PDB file of C-alpha atoms in Angstrom:
ATOM      1  CA  MET R 222     -16.288 -19.906   1.442  1.00  0.00           C
ATOM      2  CA  ALA R 223     -12.968 -18.751  -0.004  1.00  0.00           C
ATOM      3  CA  GLU R 224     -14.632 -16.937  -2.877  1.00  0.00           C
ATOM      4  CA  GLU R 225     -16.366 -14.639  -0.380  1.00  0.00           C
ATOM      5  CA  GLU R 226     -13.079 -13.691   1.331  1.00  0.00           C
ATOM      6  CA  PHE R 227     -11.914 -10.074   1.298  1.00  0.00           C
ATOM      7  CA  ARG R 228      -8.923 -10.245  -1.058  1.00  0.00           C
ATOM      8  CA  LEU R 229      -6.163  -7.948  -2.331  1.00  0.00           C
ATOM      9  CA  VAL R 230      -4.460  -8.872  -5.596  1.00  0.00           C
ATOM     10  CA  SER R 231      -2.312  -7.263  -8.249  1.00  0.00           C
ATOM     11  CA  PRO R 232      -2.459  -8.077 -11.967  1.00  0.00           C
ATOM     12  CA  SER R 233       1.298  -7.467 -12.059  1.00  0.00           C
ATOM     13  CA  ILE R 234       2.491  -9.140  -8.905  1.00  0.00           C
ATOM     14  CA  ASP R 235       1.784 -12.734  -7.817  1.00  0.00           C
ATOM     15  CA  ASN R 236       1.211 -13.289  -4.136  1.00  0.00           C
ATOM     16  CA  GLU R 237       4.603 -14.447  -2.773  1.00  0.00           C
ATOM     17  CA  GLY R 238       6.108 -13.578  -6.199  1.00  0.00           C
ATOM     18  CA  ARG R 239       8.871 -11.198  -7.197  1.00  0.00           C
ATOM     19  CA  MET R 240       8.179  -7.520  -7.563  1.00  0.00           C
ATOM     20  CA  PRO R 241       8.815  -6.324 -11.154  1.00  0.00           C
ATOM     21  CA  ARG R 242      11.735  -3.803 -11.349  1.00  0.00           C
ATOM     22  CA  HIS R 243       9.713  -0.841 -12.656  1.00  0.00           C
ATOM     23  CA  PHE R 244       7.845  -0.769  -9.302  1.00  0.00           C
ATOM     24  CA  THR R 245      11.183  -0.491  -7.442  1.00  0.00           C
ATOM     25  CA  GLY R 246      13.923   2.116  -7.113  1.00  0.00           C
ATOM     26  CA  GLU R 247      16.072  -0.081  -9.290  1.00  0.00           C
ATOM     27  CA  GLY R 248      14.138   0.367 -12.472  1.00  0.00           C
ATOM     28  CA  GLN R 249      15.515   2.366 -15.422  1.00  0.00           C
ATOM     29  CA  GLY R 250      14.736   6.084 -16.101  1.00  0.00           C
ATOM     30  CA  ALA R 251      11.051   6.798 -16.126  1.00  0.00           C
ATOM     31  CA  LYS R 252      10.349   3.053 -15.596  1.00  0.00           C
ATOM     32  CA  LYS R 253      11.056   3.115 -11.895  1.00  0.00           C
ATOM     33  CA  ASN R 254       9.155   3.827  -8.673  1.00  0.00           C
ATOM     34  CA  ILE R 255       5.854   3.304 -10.453  1.00  0.00           C
ATOM     35  CA  SER R 256       3.092   2.405  -8.017  1.00  0.00           C
ATOM     36  CA  PRO R 257       1.824  -1.117  -8.746  1.00  0.00           C
ATOM     37  CA  PRO R 258      -1.809  -1.789  -9.796  1.00  0.00           C
ATOM     38  CA  LEU R 259      -3.985  -3.230  -7.067  1.00  0.00           C
ATOM     39  CA  GLU R 260      -7.461  -4.739  -7.087  1.00  0.00           C
ATOM     40  CA  TRP R 261      -9.700  -5.889  -4.271  1.00  0.00           C
ATOM     41  CA  TYR R 262     -12.726  -8.133  -3.976  1.00  0.00           C
ATOM     42  CA  ASN R 263     -15.476  -8.922  -1.514  1.00  0.00           C
ATOM     43  CA  LEU R 264     -15.413  -5.833   0.720  1.00  0.00           C
ATOM     44  CA  PRO R 265     -16.888  -6.452   4.152  1.00  0.00           C
ATOM     45  CA  GLU R 266     -20.459  -5.199   4.499  1.00  0.00           C
ATOM     46  CA  GLY R 267     -20.586  -1.674   5.901  1.00  0.00           C
ATOM     47  CA  THR R 268     -17.227  -0.582   4.424  1.00  0.00           C
ATOM     48  CA  LYS R 269     -17.155   3.237   4.169  1.00  0.00           C
ATOM     49  CA  SER R 270     -13.512   3.621   3.164  1.00  0.00           C
ATOM     50  CA  LEU R 271     -10.308   1.647   2.565  1.00  0.00           C
ATOM     51  CA  ALA R 272      -6.752   2.363   3.739  1.00  0.00           C
ATOM     52  CA  LEU R 273      -3.521   0.851   2.395  1.00  0.00           C
ATOM     53  CA  VAL R 274      -0.167   0.398   4.123  1.00  0.00           C
ATOM     54  CA  VAL R 275       2.808  -1.040   2.165  1.00  0.00           C
ATOM     55  CA  GLU R 276       5.911  -2.003   4.104  1.00  0.00           C
ATOM     56  CA  ASP R 277       9.154  -3.852   3.829  1.00  0.00           C
ATOM     57  CA  ILE R 278       8.693  -6.163   6.750  1.00  0.00           C
ATOM     58  CA  ASP R 279      12.287  -7.410   6.577  1.00  0.00           C
ATOM     59  CA  ALA R 280      14.073  -4.017   6.795  1.00  0.00           C
ATOM     60  CA  PRO R 281      16.931  -4.072   9.219  1.00  0.00           C
ATOM     61  CA  ASP R 282      17.428  -1.157  11.493  1.00  0.00           C
ATOM     62  CA  PRO R 283      21.103  -0.044  11.201  1.00  0.00           C
ATOM     63  CA  ILE R 284      21.417  -0.241  14.983  1.00  0.00           C
ATOM     64  CA  GLY R 285      19.477  -3.356  15.688  1.00  0.00           C
ATOM     65  CA  PRO R 286      16.252  -5.201  15.068  1.00  0.00           C
ATOM     66  CA  ILE R 287      14.025  -5.626  12.047  1.00  0.00           C
ATOM     67  CA  VAL R 288      11.820  -2.533  11.758  1.00  0.00           C
ATOM     68  CA  PRO R 289       9.190  -2.371   9.014  1.00  0.00           C
ATOM     69  CA  TRP R 290      10.008   0.346   6.416  1.00  0.00           C
ATOM     70  CA  THR R 291       6.960   2.125   5.012  1.00  0.00           C
ATOM     71  CA  HIS R 292       6.809   2.453   1.166  1.00  0.00           C
ATOM     72  CA  TRP R 293       3.234   3.749   0.783  1.00  0.00           C
ATOM     73  CA  VAL R 294       0.269   4.922   2.864  1.00  0.00           C
ATOM     74  CA  VAL R 295      -3.052   5.609   1.174  1.00  0.00           C
ATOM     75  CA  VAL R 296      -6.274   6.615   3.042  1.00  0.00           C
ATOM     76  CA  ASN R 297      -9.894   7.376   2.228  1.00  0.00           C
ATOM     77  CA  ILE R 298     -10.098   5.152  -0.801  1.00  0.00           C
ATOM     78  CA  PRO R 299     -13.850   5.007  -1.575  1.00  0.00           C
ATOM     79  CA  PRO R 300     -15.491   1.556  -1.509  1.00  0.00           C
ATOM     80  CA  THR R 301     -16.939   2.294  -4.979  1.00  0.00           C
ATOM     81  CA  LEU R 302     -13.442   1.745  -6.443  1.00  0.00           C
ATOM     82  CA  LYS R 303     -12.355  -1.748  -7.301  1.00  0.00           C
ATOM     83  CA  GLY R 304      -8.727  -1.000  -7.306  1.00  0.00           C
ATOM     84  CA  LEU R 305      -5.873   1.535  -8.011  1.00  0.00           C
ATOM     85  CA  PRO R 306      -4.366   1.612 -11.494  1.00  0.00           C
ATOM     86  CA  GLU R 307      -0.580   1.264 -12.195  1.00  0.00           C
ATOM     87  CA  GLY R 308       1.187   4.574 -11.732  1.00  0.00           C
ATOM     88  CA  PHE R 309      -1.661   6.047  -9.644  1.00  0.00           C
ATOM     89  CA  SER R 310       0.579   7.527  -6.954  1.00  0.00           C
ATOM     90  CA  GLY R 311       0.734  11.337  -7.132  1.00  0.00           C
ATOM     91  CA  LYS R 312      -2.064  11.483  -9.716  1.00  0.00           C
ATOM     92  CA  GLU R 313      -5.223  11.394  -7.562  1.00  0.00           C
ATOM     93  CA  GLU R 314      -6.111  15.001  -8.522  1.00  0.00           C
ATOM     94  CA  GLU R 315      -5.634  14.308 -12.287  1.00  0.00           C
ATOM     95  CA  ALA R 316      -7.658  11.148 -12.017  1.00  0.00           C
ATOM     96  CA  GLY R 317     -10.548  13.084 -10.405  1.00  0.00           C
ATOM     97  CA  GLY R 318     -13.929  11.481  -9.762  1.00  0.00           C
ATOM     98  CA  ASP R 319     -13.822   8.821  -7.023  1.00  0.00           C
ATOM     99  CA  TYR R 320     -10.048   9.122  -6.889  1.00  0.00           C
ATOM    100  CA  ALA R 321     -10.010  12.822  -5.960  1.00  0.00           C
ATOM    101  CA  GLY R 322     -10.710  12.299  -2.230  1.00  0.00           C
ATOM    102  CA  ILE R 323      -7.932   9.813  -1.802  1.00  0.00           C
ATOM    103  CA  LYS R 324      -4.977  11.011   0.311  1.00  0.00           C
ATOM    104  CA  GLU R 325      -1.463   9.661   0.121  1.00  0.00           C
ATOM    105  CA  GLY R 326       0.516   9.801   3.312  1.00  0.00           C
ATOM    106  CA  ASN R 327       4.217  10.116   3.921  1.00  0.00           C
ATOM    107  CA  ASN R 328       6.449   7.069   3.534  1.00  0.00           C
ATOM    108  CA  ASP R 329       9.582   6.538   5.587  1.00  0.00           C
ATOM    109  CA  TRP R 330      11.567   8.815   3.232  1.00  0.00           C
ATOM    110  CA  LYS R 331       9.245  11.532   4.621  1.00  0.00           C
ATOM    111  CA  VAL R 332       7.570  12.257   1.290  1.00  0.00           C
ATOM    112  CA  PRO R 333       4.024  11.471   0.204  1.00  0.00           C
ATOM    113  CA  GLY R 334       3.212   8.753  -2.283  1.00  0.00           C
ATOM    114  CA  TRP R 335       4.808   5.483  -3.477  1.00  0.00           C
ATOM    115  CA  ARG R 336       8.513   4.923  -3.194  1.00  0.00           C
ATOM    116  CA  GLY R 337       9.535   1.460  -4.306  1.00  0.00           C
ATOM    117  CA  PRO R 338      12.185  -0.657  -2.587  1.00  0.00           C
ATOM    118  CA  PHE R 339      15.826   0.043  -3.336  1.00  0.00           C
ATOM    119  CA  LEU R 340      18.014  -2.120  -1.145  1.00  0.00           C
ATOM    120  CA  PRO R 341      21.575  -3.202  -0.618  1.00  0.00           C
ATOM    121  CA  SER R 342      20.216  -6.752  -0.268  1.00  0.00           C
ATOM    122  CA  HIS R 343      17.300  -8.631  -1.908  1.00  0.00           C
ATOM    123  CA  GLY R 344      14.920 -11.244  -0.637  1.00  0.00           C
ATOM    124  CA  HIS R 345      12.882  -8.814   1.486  1.00  0.00           C
ATOM    125  CA  ARG R 346       9.123  -9.220   1.787  1.00  0.00           C
ATOM    126  CA  ILE R 347       7.048  -6.258   0.744  1.00  0.00           C
ATOM    127  CA  GLN R 348       3.656  -6.472   2.458  1.00  0.00           C
ATOM    128  CA  PHE R 349       0.595  -4.738   1.088  1.00  0.00           C
ATOM    129  CA  ARG R 350      -2.152  -4.445   3.811  1.00  0.00           C
ATOM    130  CA  LEU R 351      -5.573  -3.213   2.835  1.00  0.00           C
ATOM    131  CA  PHE R 352      -7.983  -2.289   5.624  1.00  0.00           C
ATOM    132  CA  ALA R 353     -11.727  -2.108   5.143  1.00  0.00           C
ATOM    133  CA  LEU R 354     -13.007   0.571   7.537  1.00  0.00           C
ATOM    134  CA  ASP R 355     -16.432   1.540   8.920  1.00  0.00           C
ATOM    135  CA  ASP R 356     -15.666   5.267   8.550  1.00  0.00           C
ATOM    136  CA  THR R 357     -13.534   7.694   6.613  1.00  0.00           C
ATOM    137  CA  MET R 358     -10.375   8.876   8.368  1.00  0.00           C
ATOM    138  CA  ASN R 359      -9.686  12.521   9.030  1.00  0.00           C
ATOM    139  CA  LEU R 360      -5.961  12.601   9.680  1.00  0.00           C
ATOM    140  CA  GLY R 361      -5.127  16.218   8.793  1.00  0.00           C
ATOM    141  CA  ASN R 362      -2.561  17.296   6.242  1.00  0.00           C
ATOM    142  CA  LYS R 363       0.300  15.007   7.195  1.00  0.00           C
ATOM    143  CA  VAL R 364      -0.747  11.423   7.101  1.00  0.00           C
ATOM    144  CA  THR R 365       1.677   8.784   8.403  1.00  0.00           C
ATOM    145  CA  LYS R 366       1.455   5.054   8.953  1.00  0.00           C
ATOM    146  CA  GLU R 367       1.569   5.536  12.713  1.00  0.00           C
ATOM    147  CA  LYS R 368      -1.252   8.110  12.631  1.00  0.00           C
ATOM    148  CA  LEU R 369      -3.372   5.880  10.421  1.00  0.00           C
ATOM    149  CA  LEU R 370      -2.860   2.634  12.405  1.00  0.00           C
ATOM    150  CA  GLU R 371      -3.727   4.511  15.652  1.00  0.00           C
ATOM    151  CA  SER R 372      -6.856   6.106  14.163  1.00  0.00           C
ATOM    152  CA  ILE R 373      -8.290   2.875  12.625  1.00  0.00           C
ATOM    153  CA  ASP R 374      -8.232   1.011  15.931  1.00  0.00           C
ATOM    154  CA  GLY R 375     -11.798  -0.177  16.456  1.00  0.00           C
ATOM    155  CA  HIS R 376     -12.804   0.690  12.877  1.00  0.00           C
ATOM    156  CA  VAL R 377     -11.384  -2.301  10.949  1.00  0.00           C
ATOM    157  CA  LEU R 378     -14.088  -4.457   9.377  1.00  0.00           C
ATOM    158  CA  GLY R 379     -11.524  -6.636   7.477  1.00  0.00           C
ATOM    159  CA  GLU R 380      -7.932  -6.809   6.332  1.00  0.00           C
ATOM    160  CA  ALA R 381      -6.588  -8.194   3.047  1.00  0.00           C
ATOM    161  CA  MET R 382      -2.912  -8.871   2.375  1.00  0.00           C
ATOM    162  CA  LEU R 383      -0.594  -9.345  -0.591  1.00  0.00           C
ATOM    163  CA  VAL R 384       3.107 -10.133  -0.175  1.00  0.00           C
ATOM    164  CA  SER R 385       5.785  -9.755  -2.818  1.00  0.00           C
ATOM    165  CA  TYR R 386       9.505 -10.319  -2.783  1.00  0.00           C
ATOM    166  CA  PHE R 387      12.083  -7.752  -3.705  1.00  0.00           C
TER     167      PHE R 387
END
């Protein structure tokens, strides 16, 4: 039953499609590094919170192999929300309500929030992974992808993915 599948989509990005410039570091002026809108459907039963990890899975390490580069980490998204609006990053306090408890972790630039791709070369895959969890995560003040992935081990009820090209 494909309709029942836990899914992650974006009204602005087709799966396997190109990422619009204003979500990247290559946009113009205020129209750059805007976090993309995301929507999810069919949460697994028992979901208590959601966590999001966005990475460039084709990022080359200057001294060797491909090492995923983290663009965004978001934890403790309540299951009552059906998505995150465009430009949400950095505004969870302003948004209030169900958004207020959401915590953005540090990306690989060592700052919290969304930082879009800005690369010397294009064609990289940007992978959005949304985890449905059976608990909320208490990761302290400094949330990182590594801390999140370690803490969700054994708590993942489902994972949904969206891939876009930069």
